[in-house]
Tab-separated table of C-alpha atoms in Angstrom:
chain	number	residue	atom	x	y	z
A	29	MET	CA	-162.356	-105.851	154.880
A	30	PRO	CA	-160.672	-103.304	152.530
A	31	PHE	CA	-163.673	-101.014	153.071
A	32	VAL	CA	-163.196	-101.112	156.860
A	33	LEU	CA	-159.460	-100.470	156.551
A	34	PHE	CA	-160.048	-97.570	154.168
A	35	ILE	CA	-162.472	-95.851	156.565
A	36	ASN	CA	-160.027	-96.298	159.444
A	37	GLY	CA	-157.241	-94.861	157.320
A	38	ALA	CA	-159.434	-91.887	156.473
A	39	LEU	CA	-160.173	-91.415	160.177
A	40	LEU	CA	-156.440	-91.263	160.873
A	41	GLY	CA	-156.246	-88.517	158.261
A	42	VAL	CA	-159.027	-86.558	159.969
A	43	MET	CA	-157.288	-86.922	163.334
A	44	ALA	CA	-154.043	-85.728	161.730
A	45	LEU	CA	-155.801	-82.592	160.486
A	46	ALA	CA	-157.197	-81.965	163.979
A	47	MET	CA	-153.693	-82.277	165.475
A	48	ALA	CA	-152.315	-79.900	162.845
A	49	LEU	CA	-155.012	-77.384	163.796
A	50	ILE	CA	-154.022	-77.610	167.480
A	51	ALA	CA	-150.365	-77.169	166.491
A	52	ALA	CA	-151.239	-74.031	164.524
A	53	LEU	CA	-153.302	-72.493	167.334
A	54	PHE	CA	-151.115	-73.360	170.340
A	55	PRO	CA	-147.359	-72.896	169.762
A	56	GLU	CA	-146.404	-74.199	173.236
A	57	THR	CA	-147.114	-77.772	172.129
A	58	ARG	CA	-146.565	-77.304	168.379
A	59	PRO	CA	-143.756	-79.905	167.992
A	60	GLU	CA	-145.702	-82.650	169.781
A	61	PHE	CA	-148.876	-82.124	167.776
A	62	LEU	CA	-147.051	-81.738	164.466
A	63	GLU	CA	-145.203	-85.009	165.080
A	64	GLY	CA	-148.469	-86.674	166.060
A	65	ALA	CA	-150.137	-85.304	162.923
A	66	MET	CA	-147.329	-86.611	160.729
A	67	LEU	CA	-147.466	-90.047	162.348
A	68	ALA	CA	-151.256	-90.334	162.046
A	69	GLY	CA	-151.278	-88.871	158.533
A	70	LEU	CA	-148.595	-91.214	157.213
A	71	LEU	CA	-150.272	-94.269	158.741
A	72	GLY	CA	-153.637	-93.207	157.363
A	73	ALA	CA	-152.262	-92.582	153.889
A	74	ALA	CA	-150.436	-95.922	153.863
A	75	ILE	CA	-153.583	-97.816	154.881
A	76	CYS	CA	-155.804	-96.033	152.343
A	77	LEU	CA	-153.352	-96.484	149.464
A	78	SER	CA	-152.872	-100.170	150.260
A	79	VAL	CA	-156.584	-100.986	149.909
A	80	VAL	CA	-158.023	-98.334	147.577
A	81	ASN	CA	-157.845	-100.632	144.541
A	82	ARG	CA	-159.599	-103.481	146.375
A	83	LEU	CA	-162.656	-101.635	147.670
A	84	GLY	CA	-165.967	-103.441	147.311
A	85	PRO	CA	-169.527	-102.887	148.476
A	86	PRO	CA	-169.850	-103.022	152.286
A	87	ARG	CA	-171.729	-105.882	153.927
A	88	ARG	CA	-173.558	-106.073	157.248
A	89	VAL	CA	-170.587	-107.800	158.838
A	90	HIS	CA	-168.500	-104.761	157.909
A	91	ALA	CA	-170.784	-102.593	160.054
A	92	PHE	CA	-169.715	-104.588	163.130
A	93	LEU	CA	-166.044	-104.318	162.247
A	94	LEU	CA	-166.271	-100.644	161.371
A	95	THR	CA	-168.177	-99.732	164.528
A	96	ALA	CA	-165.714	-101.670	166.682
A	97	SER	CA	-162.523	-100.528	164.971
A	98	VAL	CA	-162.994	-96.772	164.578
A	99	TRP	CA	-162.985	-96.230	168.348
A	100	ILE	CA	-159.675	-98.079	168.707
A	101	THR	CA	-158.255	-96.109	165.787
A	102	GLY	CA	-159.517	-92.810	167.197
A	103	ALA	CA	-158.121	-93.513	170.669
A	104	THR	CA	-154.756	-94.632	169.283
A	105	ALA	CA	-154.427	-91.545	167.105
A	106	GLY	CA	-155.604	-89.350	169.967
A	107	ALA	CA	-152.853	-90.791	172.156
A	108	PHE	CA	-150.024	-89.918	169.723
A	109	PRO	CA	-149.488	-86.267	170.795
A	110	LEU	CA	-149.981	-87.111	174.480
A	111	TRP	CA	-147.357	-89.851	174.234
A	112	ILE	CA	-144.929	-87.614	172.340
A	113	TRP	CA	-145.637	-84.842	174.870
A	114	TYR	CA	-144.471	-86.825	177.913
A	115	LEU	CA	-146.993	-89.479	178.970
A	116	SER	CA	-146.214	-93.188	178.973
A	117	PRO	CA	-147.937	-95.261	176.260
A	118	THR	CA	-150.325	-96.654	178.896
A	119	ASP	CA	-151.277	-93.258	180.297
A	120	ALA	CA	-151.562	-91.675	176.849
A	121	PHE	CA	-153.878	-94.414	175.588
A	122	PHE	CA	-155.949	-94.355	178.790
A	123	GLU	CA	-156.419	-90.582	178.557
A	124	ALA	CA	-157.278	-90.740	174.853
A	125	MET	CA	-159.685	-93.672	175.229
A	126	SER	CA	-161.340	-91.899	178.148
A	127	GLY	CA	-161.660	-88.837	175.943
A	128	ILE	CA	-162.952	-90.429	172.751
A	129	THR	CA	-165.499	-92.520	174.683
A	130	THR	CA	-166.542	-89.357	176.613
A	131	THR	CA	-165.819	-91.100	179.915
A	132	GLY	CA	-163.781	-88.290	181.426
A	133	ALA	CA	-161.606	-90.380	183.750
A	134	THR	CA	-158.161	-88.793	183.856
A	135	ILE	CA	-154.654	-89.599	184.994
A	136	LEU	CA	-153.486	-85.979	184.690
A	137	SER	CA	-153.036	-83.467	187.498
A	138	GLY	CA	-151.785	-79.893	187.495
A	139	LEU	CA	-154.413	-78.991	184.896
A	140	ASP	CA	-154.571	-75.353	186.047
A	141	THR	CA	-151.027	-74.733	184.755
A	142	MET	CA	-150.971	-77.241	181.899
A	143	GLU	CA	-150.264	-76.282	178.286
A	144	PRO	CA	-153.479	-75.051	176.600
A	145	GLY	CA	-152.914	-77.265	173.566
A	146	VAL	CA	-153.104	-80.425	175.676
A	147	LEU	CA	-156.214	-79.225	177.499
A	148	ILE	CA	-158.101	-78.327	174.326
A	149	TRP	CA	-157.023	-81.603	172.687
A	150	ARG	CA	-158.586	-83.581	175.532
A	151	ALA	CA	-161.808	-81.591	175.185
A	152	LEU	CA	-161.780	-81.963	171.403
A	153	LEU	CA	-161.400	-85.741	171.712
A	154	GLN	CA	-164.545	-85.801	173.825
A	155	TRP	CA	-166.423	-83.588	171.389
A	156	ILE	CA	-165.435	-85.813	168.451
A	157	GLY	CA	-166.401	-88.899	170.459
A	158	GLY	CA	-169.767	-87.397	171.359
A	159	ILE	CA	-170.874	-86.677	167.805
A	160	GLY	CA	-169.302	-89.956	166.669
A	161	PHE	CA	-171.434	-91.906	169.112
A	162	ILE	CA	-174.656	-90.175	168.063
A	163	VAL	CA	-173.954	-90.901	164.396
A	164	THR	CA	-173.035	-94.492	165.286
A	165	GLY	CA	-176.297	-94.807	167.205
A	166	ILE	CA	-178.276	-93.486	164.247
A	167	ALA	CA	-176.509	-95.298	161.427
A	168	PHE	CA	-175.149	-98.588	162.805
A	169	LEU	CA	-176.385	-99.765	166.215
A	170	PRO	CA	-180.057	-100.090	165.172
A	171	ILE	CA	-178.974	-102.104	162.119
A	172	LEU	CA	-176.799	-104.317	164.325
A	173	ARG	CA	-179.763	-104.784	166.704
A	174	ALA	CA	-177.432	-104.252	169.660
A	175	GLY	CA	-179.197	-104.517	173.009
A	176	GLY	CA	-182.638	-103.534	171.729
A	177	MET	CA	-181.314	-100.570	169.735
A	178	GLN	CA	-183.508	-101.536	166.762
A	179	LEU	CA	-186.308	-99.839	168.697
A	180	PHE	CA	-184.375	-96.567	168.434
A	181	ARG	CA	-184.466	-96.843	164.646
A	182	THR	CA	-188.248	-96.528	164.812
A	183	GLU	CA	-188.124	-93.717	167.351
A	184	SER	CA	-185.506	-91.646	165.529
A	185	SER	CA	-187.086	-91.981	162.106
A	186	GLU	CA	-190.577	-91.136	163.243
A	187	THR	CA	-190.559	-87.612	161.790
A	188	GLY	CA	-193.172	-88.058	159.118
A	189	ASP	CA	-190.883	-86.175	156.762
A	190	LYS	CA	-189.357	-87.817	153.692
A	191	GLU	CA	-186.355	-85.504	153.933
A	192	LEU	CA	-185.308	-87.276	157.131
A	193	ALA	CA	-185.857	-90.784	155.836
A	194	SER	CA	-182.199	-91.447	155.089
A	195	ALA	CA	-179.769	-91.983	157.944
A	196	ALA	CA	-177.207	-89.745	156.239
A	197	ARG	CA	-179.563	-86.767	156.100
A	198	PHE	CA	-180.686	-87.398	159.654
A	199	ALA	CA	-177.073	-87.570	160.822
A	200	GLY	CA	-176.395	-84.274	159.049
A	201	ALA	CA	-179.270	-82.611	160.904
A	202	THR	CA	-177.889	-84.024	164.143
A	203	VAL	CA	-174.472	-82.489	163.489
A	204	TRP	CA	-176.058	-79.058	163.082
A	205	VAL	CA	-177.945	-79.453	166.369
A	206	TYR	CA	-174.703	-80.557	168.044
A	207	LEU	CA	-172.827	-77.539	166.705
A	208	GLY	CA	-175.629	-75.208	167.774
A	209	LEU	CA	-175.705	-76.548	171.328
A	210	THR	CA	-171.909	-76.315	171.581
A	211	GLY	CA	-171.897	-72.701	170.408
A	212	ALA	CA	-174.723	-71.737	172.761
A	213	CYS	CA	-172.961	-73.444	175.671
A	214	ALA	CA	-169.673	-71.638	174.974
A	215	PHE	CA	-171.532	-68.313	174.772
A	216	ALA	CA	-173.261	-68.946	178.117
A	217	TYR	CA	-169.976	-69.883	179.774
A	218	GLU	CA	-168.193	-66.777	178.497
A	219	LEU	CA	-171.167	-64.664	179.573
A	220	GLY	CA	-170.793	-66.165	183.053
A	221	GLY	CA	-167.168	-65.108	183.393
A	222	MET	CA	-165.038	-67.856	181.859
A	223	THR	CA	-162.199	-66.854	179.568
A	224	PRO	CA	-162.799	-67.636	175.873
A	225	PHE	CA	-160.417	-70.598	176.157
A	226	GLU	CA	-162.121	-71.990	179.267
A	227	ALA	CA	-165.544	-71.470	177.699
A	228	ALA	CA	-164.554	-73.319	174.520
A	229	ALA	CA	-162.903	-76.223	176.354
A	230	HIS	CA	-165.783	-76.692	178.780
A	231	ALA	CA	-168.445	-76.338	176.079
A	232	LEU	CA	-166.780	-79.130	174.078
A	233	ALA	CA	-166.752	-81.318	177.198
A	234	THR	CA	-170.278	-80.402	178.341
A	235	VAL	CA	-172.397	-81.004	175.241
A	236	SER	CA	-170.479	-84.232	174.575
A	237	THR	CA	-171.186	-85.229	178.223
A	238	GLY	CA	-167.468	-85.919	178.530
A	239	GLY	CA	-166.414	-83.999	181.621
A	240	TYR	CA	-162.772	-83.073	181.013
A	241	SER	CA	-162.003	-79.752	182.696
A	242	THR	CA	-159.157	-77.247	182.586
A	243	SER	CA	-158.804	-77.373	186.376
A	244	ASP	CA	-158.004	-80.053	188.929
A	245	ALA	CA	-161.054	-78.853	190.877
A	246	SER	CA	-163.253	-79.598	187.843
A	247	PHE	CA	-166.273	-77.279	187.692
A	248	GLY	CA	-165.771	-76.446	191.364
A	249	HIS	CA	-163.030	-74.088	190.171
A	250	PHE	CA	-165.765	-71.694	189.027
A	251	ASP	CA	-167.536	-70.324	192.087
A	252	SER	CA	-170.491	-69.046	190.092
A	253	ALA	CA	-174.114	-70.099	190.427
A	254	PHE	CA	-174.813	-68.841	186.893
A	255	LEU	CA	-172.069	-71.020	185.396
A	256	GLN	CA	-173.139	-74.077	187.353
A	257	TRP	CA	-176.806	-73.735	186.383
A	258	SER	CA	-175.740	-73.143	182.766
A	259	ALA	CA	-173.774	-76.385	182.923
A	260	VAL	CA	-176.825	-78.209	184.306
A	261	VAL	CA	-178.879	-77.027	181.314
A	262	PHE	CA	-176.323	-78.074	178.706
A	263	MET	CA	-175.375	-81.364	180.381
A	264	LEU	CA	-179.068	-82.192	180.343
A	265	ALA	CA	-179.260	-81.076	176.704
A	266	GLY	CA	-176.442	-83.472	175.815
A	267	GLY	CA	-178.215	-86.282	177.656
A	268	LEU	CA	-181.501	-85.964	175.736
A	269	PRO	CA	-182.095	-87.691	172.369
A	270	PHE	CA	-181.019	-85.566	169.419
A	271	ALA	CA	-183.863	-87.060	167.384
A	272	TRP	CA	-186.194	-85.267	169.784
A	273	TYR	CA	-184.583	-81.914	168.971
A	274	ILE	CA	-184.939	-82.554	165.261
A	275	ARG	CA	-188.612	-83.397	165.673
A	276	LEU	CA	-189.041	-80.101	167.533
A	277	ILE	CA	-187.236	-78.185	164.782
A	278	TYR	CA	-189.384	-79.751	162.075
A	279	GLY	CA	-192.555	-79.131	164.073
A	280	ARG	CA	-193.380	-82.814	164.364
A	281	ARG	CA	-194.629	-84.907	167.272
A	282	ALA	CA	-192.172	-84.232	170.075
A	283	VAL	CA	-193.561	-86.561	172.732
A	284	SER	CA	-190.909	-88.986	173.989
A	285	GLU	CA	-191.416	-91.473	176.793
A	286	GLN	CA	-187.751	-91.563	177.704
A	287	VAL	CA	-187.513	-87.756	177.817
A	288	ARG	CA	-190.584	-87.549	180.034
A	289	ALA	CA	-189.311	-90.362	182.267
A	290	ILE	CA	-185.836	-88.915	182.747
A	291	LEU	CA	-187.122	-85.396	183.462
A	292	ILE	CA	-189.549	-86.723	186.082
A	293	PHE	CA	-186.750	-88.847	187.548
A	294	PHE	CA	-184.443	-85.824	187.785
A	295	ALA	CA	-187.152	-83.731	189.450
A	296	VAL	CA	-187.887	-86.375	192.095
A	297	VAL	CA	-184.260	-87.253	192.884
A	298	ILE	CA	-182.980	-83.668	192.915
A	299	LEU	CA	-185.818	-82.354	195.071
A	300	SER	CA	-185.664	-85.189	197.606
A	301	MET	CA	-181.855	-85.169	197.857
A	302	SER	CA	-181.793	-81.367	198.165
A	303	ILE	CA	-184.176	-81.499	201.121
A	304	TRP	CA	-182.108	-84.270	202.728
A	305	LEU	CA	-178.808	-82.416	202.174
A	306	SER	CA	-180.169	-79.119	203.473
A	307	LEU	CA	-181.605	-80.689	206.634
A	308	SER	CA	-178.787	-83.129	207.405
A	309	HIS	CA	-175.841	-80.816	206.654
A	310	ARG	CA	-177.463	-77.456	207.478
A	311	ILE	CA	-176.824	-76.077	203.996
A	312	PRO	CA	-179.049	-73.215	202.747
A	313	PRO	CA	-181.882	-74.689	200.635
A	314	PHE	CA	-181.016	-73.014	197.335
A	315	GLU	CA	-177.326	-73.849	197.685
A	316	ALA	CA	-178.243	-77.470	198.419
A	317	LEU	CA	-180.517	-77.483	195.371
A	318	ARG	CA	-177.690	-76.212	193.150
A	319	LEU	CA	-175.136	-78.677	194.537
A	320	VAL	CA	-177.470	-81.641	194.153
A	321	ALA	CA	-178.832	-80.625	190.742
A	322	PHE	CA	-175.362	-80.155	189.271
A	323	ASN	CA	-173.859	-83.383	190.552
A	324	VAL	CA	-176.923	-85.578	189.954
A	325	VAL	CA	-177.325	-84.355	186.366
A	326	SER	CA	-173.572	-84.711	185.826
A	327	VAL	CA	-173.528	-88.344	186.971
A	328	VAL	CA	-176.765	-89.506	185.321
A	329	THR	CA	-175.869	-87.926	181.962
A	330	THR	CA	-172.389	-89.481	182.441
A	331	THR	CA	-170.678	-86.097	182.068
A	332	GLY	CA	-168.559	-86.454	185.181
A	333	PHE	CA	-168.034	-82.798	186.118
A	334	ALA	CA	-168.054	-82.155	189.865
A	335	THR	CA	-168.469	-79.035	191.986
A	336	THR	CA	-167.743	-80.778	195.270
A	337	ASP	CA	-166.678	-84.149	196.636
A	338	TYR	CA	-170.160	-85.537	197.198
A	339	THR	CA	-168.734	-88.671	198.831
A	340	LEU	CA	-168.144	-86.443	201.894
A	341	TRP	CA	-171.918	-86.083	202.277
A	342	GLY	CA	-171.992	-89.494	203.935
A	343	PRO	CA	-172.805	-93.153	203.179
A	344	PHE	CA	-176.331	-92.380	201.969
A	345	ALA	CA	-175.013	-90.000	199.295
A	346	VAL	CA	-172.342	-92.507	198.249
A	347	ALA	CA	-174.996	-95.207	197.818
A	348	VAL	CA	-177.268	-92.889	195.814
A	349	PHE	CA	-174.507	-91.722	193.482
A	350	PHE	CA	-173.300	-95.291	193.009
A	351	PHE	CA	-176.827	-96.214	191.884
A	352	LEU	CA	-177.071	-93.131	189.642
A	353	THR	CA	-173.822	-94.091	187.917
A	354	ALA	CA	-175.498	-97.133	186.359
A	355	LEU	CA	-178.429	-95.272	184.805
A	356	GLY	CA	-177.238	-93.162	181.877
A	357	GLY	CA	-179.063	-90.589	179.776
A	358	CYS	CA	-181.361	-91.121	176.823
A	359	THR	CA	-180.843	-93.353	173.820
A	360	GLY	CA	-179.736	-91.203	170.888
A	361	SER	CA	-177.820	-88.768	173.102
A	362	THR	CA	-174.108	-88.430	173.822
A	363	SER	CA	-174.563	-90.081	177.245
A	364	GLY	CA	-173.214	-93.462	178.223
A	365	GLY	CA	-174.741	-95.909	180.671
A	366	ALA	CA	-177.631	-98.284	180.166
A	367	LYS	CA	-179.966	-95.549	178.821
A	368	ALA	CA	-183.477	-94.552	179.870
A	369	MET	CA	-185.205	-96.441	177.066
A	370	ARG	CA	-183.766	-99.760	178.244
A	371	TRP	CA	-184.667	-99.078	181.871
A	372	ILE	CA	-188.250	-98.340	180.836
A	373	ILE	CA	-188.509	-101.573	178.853
A	374	LEU	CA	-186.867	-103.543	181.676
A	375	ALA	CA	-189.348	-102.148	184.221
A	376	ARG	CA	-192.282	-102.938	181.958
A	377	SER	CA	-190.922	-106.425	181.313
A	378	VAL	CA	-190.832	-107.070	185.055
A	379	ARG	CA	-194.372	-105.733	185.423
A	380	HIS	CA	-195.504	-107.877	182.490
A	381	TYR	CA	-193.936	-110.993	184.032
A	382	VAL	CA	-195.565	-110.340	187.421
A	383	ARG	CA	-198.936	-109.934	185.718
A	384	MET	CA	-198.393	-113.207	183.860
A	385	ILE	CA	-197.750	-114.999	187.158
A	386	ARG	CA	-200.894	-113.536	188.668
A	387	ALA	CA	-203.065	-114.149	185.585
A	388	PRO	CA	-201.420	-116.761	183.291
A	389	HIS	CA	-204.127	-116.546	180.628
A	390	ARG	CA	-204.044	-112.774	180.369
A	391	VAL	CA	-203.061	-111.472	176.920
A	392	ASP	CA	-200.940	-108.393	177.411
A	393	ALA	CA	-198.098	-106.716	175.518
A	394	ILE	CA	-195.144	-104.630	176.631
A	395	ARG	CA	-195.671	-101.197	175.122
A	396	TYR	CA	-193.339	-98.287	174.393
A	397	GLU	CA	-194.318	-95.018	172.715
A	398	GLY	CA	-197.837	-96.420	172.352
A	399	ARG	CA	-196.699	-99.477	170.381
A	400	ALA	CA	-196.239	-103.105	171.276
A	401	VAL	CA	-192.557	-103.926	171.699
A	402	ALA	CA	-191.400	-106.869	169.596
A	403	PRO	CA	-190.127	-109.917	171.540
A	404	ASP	CA	-186.662	-109.644	169.962
A	405	VAL	CA	-186.349	-106.082	171.306
A	406	VAL	CA	-187.270	-107.214	174.830
A	407	GLN	CA	-184.825	-110.094	174.512
A	408	GLY	CA	-182.108	-107.702	173.347
A	409	VAL	CA	-182.686	-105.441	176.338
A	410	LEU	CA	-182.577	-108.356	178.789
A	411	VAL	CA	-179.392	-109.695	177.185
A	412	PHE	CA	-177.871	-106.220	177.404
A	413	PHE	CA	-178.528	-105.972	181.150
A	414	THR	CA	-177.126	-109.468	181.648
A	415	LEU	CA	-173.937	-108.507	179.813
A	416	TYR	CA	-173.858	-105.125	181.564
A	417	THR	CA	-173.896	-106.757	184.996
A	418	ALA	CA	-171.504	-109.556	184.017
A	419	THR	CA	-169.005	-107.158	182.420
A	420	ILE	CA	-168.956	-104.888	185.459
A	421	GLY	CA	-168.527	-107.896	187.760
A	422	ALA	CA	-165.724	-109.408	185.684
A	423	LEU	CA	-163.931	-106.079	185.369
A	424	ALA	CA	-164.211	-105.474	189.126
A	425	ALA	CA	-162.639	-108.894	189.736
A	426	VAL	CA	-159.758	-108.060	187.379
A	427	LEU	CA	-159.188	-104.735	189.145
A	428	ALA	CA	-159.195	-106.514	192.512
A	429	LEU	CA	-156.481	-108.834	191.177
A	430	TYR	CA	-154.319	-105.743	190.680
A	431	GLY	CA	-154.678	-104.904	194.379
A	432	LEU	CA	-157.451	-102.323	194.288
A	433	ASP	CA	-159.759	-102.222	197.298
A	434	MET	CA	-163.324	-103.371	196.653
A	435	ASP	CA	-164.844	-99.864	196.686
A	436	THR	CA	-162.389	-98.694	194.045
A	437	ALA	CA	-162.622	-101.913	192.024
A	438	ILE	CA	-166.424	-102.034	191.874
A	439	SER	CA	-166.987	-98.316	191.345
A	440	GLY	CA	-164.121	-98.167	188.832
A	441	ALA	CA	-165.617	-101.026	186.841
A	442	LEU	CA	-169.084	-99.456	186.899
A	443	THR	CA	-167.956	-95.947	186.043
A	444	SER	CA	-165.798	-97.126	183.132
A	445	VAL	CA	-168.439	-99.380	181.542
A	446	ALA	CA	-171.075	-96.658	182.070
A	447	ASN	CA	-168.639	-94.020	180.710
A	448	VAL	CA	-169.166	-91.716	183.702
A	449	GLY	CA	-165.613	-90.878	184.839
A	450	PRO	CA	-165.397	-90.305	188.595
A	451	GLY	CA	-166.109	-93.210	190.904
A	452	VAL	CA	-166.407	-93.294	194.684
A	453	GLY	CA	-163.698	-93.528	197.302
A	454	GLY	CA	-160.529	-91.608	197.989
A	455	VAL	CA	-158.600	-92.755	194.904
A	456	ILE	CA	-160.940	-92.335	191.929
A	457	GLY	CA	-163.698	-90.271	193.550
A	458	PRO	CA	-164.636	-86.747	192.436
A	459	ALA	CA	-161.584	-85.327	194.226
A	460	GLY	CA	-159.121	-87.951	192.918
A	461	ASN	CA	-157.912	-89.367	189.626
A	462	TYR	CA	-156.680	-92.608	188.074
A	463	ALA	CA	-152.927	-91.900	188.074
A	464	PRO	CA	-152.106	-94.100	191.129
A	465	LEU	CA	-153.604	-97.230	189.543
A	466	PRO	CA	-151.292	-99.952	188.147
A	467	ASP	CA	-150.801	-100.013	184.379
A	468	GLY	CA	-152.679	-103.303	184.060
A	469	ALA	CA	-155.704	-101.796	185.804
A	470	LYS	CA	-155.607	-98.815	183.439
A	471	TRP	CA	-155.656	-101.100	180.384
A	472	ALA	CA	-158.548	-103.068	181.891
A	473	LEU	CA	-160.487	-99.858	182.545
A	474	ALA	CA	-159.782	-98.608	179.021
A	475	LEU	CA	-161.236	-101.859	177.691
A	476	GLY	CA	-164.286	-101.328	179.911
A	477	MET	CA	-164.765	-97.803	178.521
A	478	TYR	CA	-164.491	-99.137	174.982
A	479	ALA	CA	-166.973	-101.964	175.553
A	480	GLY	CA	-169.428	-99.665	177.307
A	481	ARG	CA	-169.322	-97.045	174.575
A	482	LEU	CA	-170.099	-99.696	171.960
A	483	GLU	CA	-173.114	-100.971	173.922
A	484	LEU	CA	-171.265	-104.231	174.801
A	485	MET	CA	-172.846	-106.532	172.207
A	486	THR	CA	-170.868	-105.025	169.323
A	487	VAL	CA	-167.658	-105.962	171.131
A	488	PHE	CA	-168.754	-109.416	172.314
A	489	VAL	CA	-169.648	-110.402	168.744
A	490	LEU	CA	-165.955	-110.070	167.858
A	491	PHE	CA	-165.156	-113.033	170.121
A	492	MET	CA	-167.369	-115.411	168.137
A	493	PRO	CA	-165.467	-117.647	165.643
A	494	ALA	CA	-168.527	-117.742	163.362
A	495	PHE	CA	-168.279	-113.977	162.940
A	496	TRP	CA	-164.708	-114.155	161.651
A	497	ARG	CA	-165.582	-117.008	159.295
A	498	GLU	CA	-168.155	-114.678	157.763
A	499	VAL	CA	-165.584	-111.885	157.496
A	500	PHE	CA	-163.007	-113.989	155.690
């Protein structure tokens, strides 16, 4: 336990340094961020000093606690300057949790005239959360065997290079890829006409697949085909597995079933929806292609940017985007959602079961990346989808108790657990935000974002008495 507390204290110190940097760069909000930095720094120092003499070797149970606690710590620290600025504790925590989990749901409006320090802090929270999730996925979730994630350990370490054998070295390579993509994205945005500030803020929110913008109109504020296609490229880049990039860099085998599957899926959905939109709404074909490509990639990668209110395209579009919200990007990316790898294994499990019914004596294995998938991995994936569905259903019921209509309750529950951001409907759709919701609903949604970002199982383990007996 001292080890977990020490790491959380150190995280508070890192967040304090980030706030101090914002205070130095943006004088308009200097007092708020300096006060937030002092509060986080003092708390972090107090926690670290109280346990530094009792540190011991970490155990597996500490990995659960550490993975679960750092996101709460990060969101709480991230809320400090927003709360001191002017938000209520509920709104500040909601905005910070949405940021650190890269969900992108917001309660703020008037973004076009808002203080730059607040805008860049929101984007920075998403960027920190994005790299934090990738490192968590590499270092902890496979060890915790959360929802079939042990399969990702095999996929991410299959480089054939001893230099990448350790998780720490692999995580370091991932950070460099993340930095490179962020820099390239910012350069493309500035080249397309954004100001340096807008380019930096949107690059942080794009590569992290977070979706916070500097405008109430989200990416629709920028009426530029070049900028929108650039965003499509980098949202997609954030939604692909970073292990795949590293294999490409090291010249190793770069074939990935989930990458191939998601690219084919995008091609089919974007092409078919573009044709439908062009014919049904009399929109020029290339404009329809751009509108559909941007918003489909944004939702599936769980970025949450929008160029238009796609719910106005009609019931068919609403149904399609509701379905897309549940999917998610690739395992090992910054995306939320169920992830492509799990969907592939689920589909093959269904096919395997149907074959077993048809031919009970047939000996067949579920395969992924050319290998037989272990039964515990399949079980983990099936348990994940059970929890995924149950969590969304339970959260929707809670939201309905607070008076939300069923469209808002169900889509709000789904979009928070999948870490997408915008839902459907007039309240929390692409053209709305979460400010009108009751405080209780905001806390419930923040919990949904937290559980979804931690792949559910890591959070549910905390409710088991046997787990705490092992801790203490």
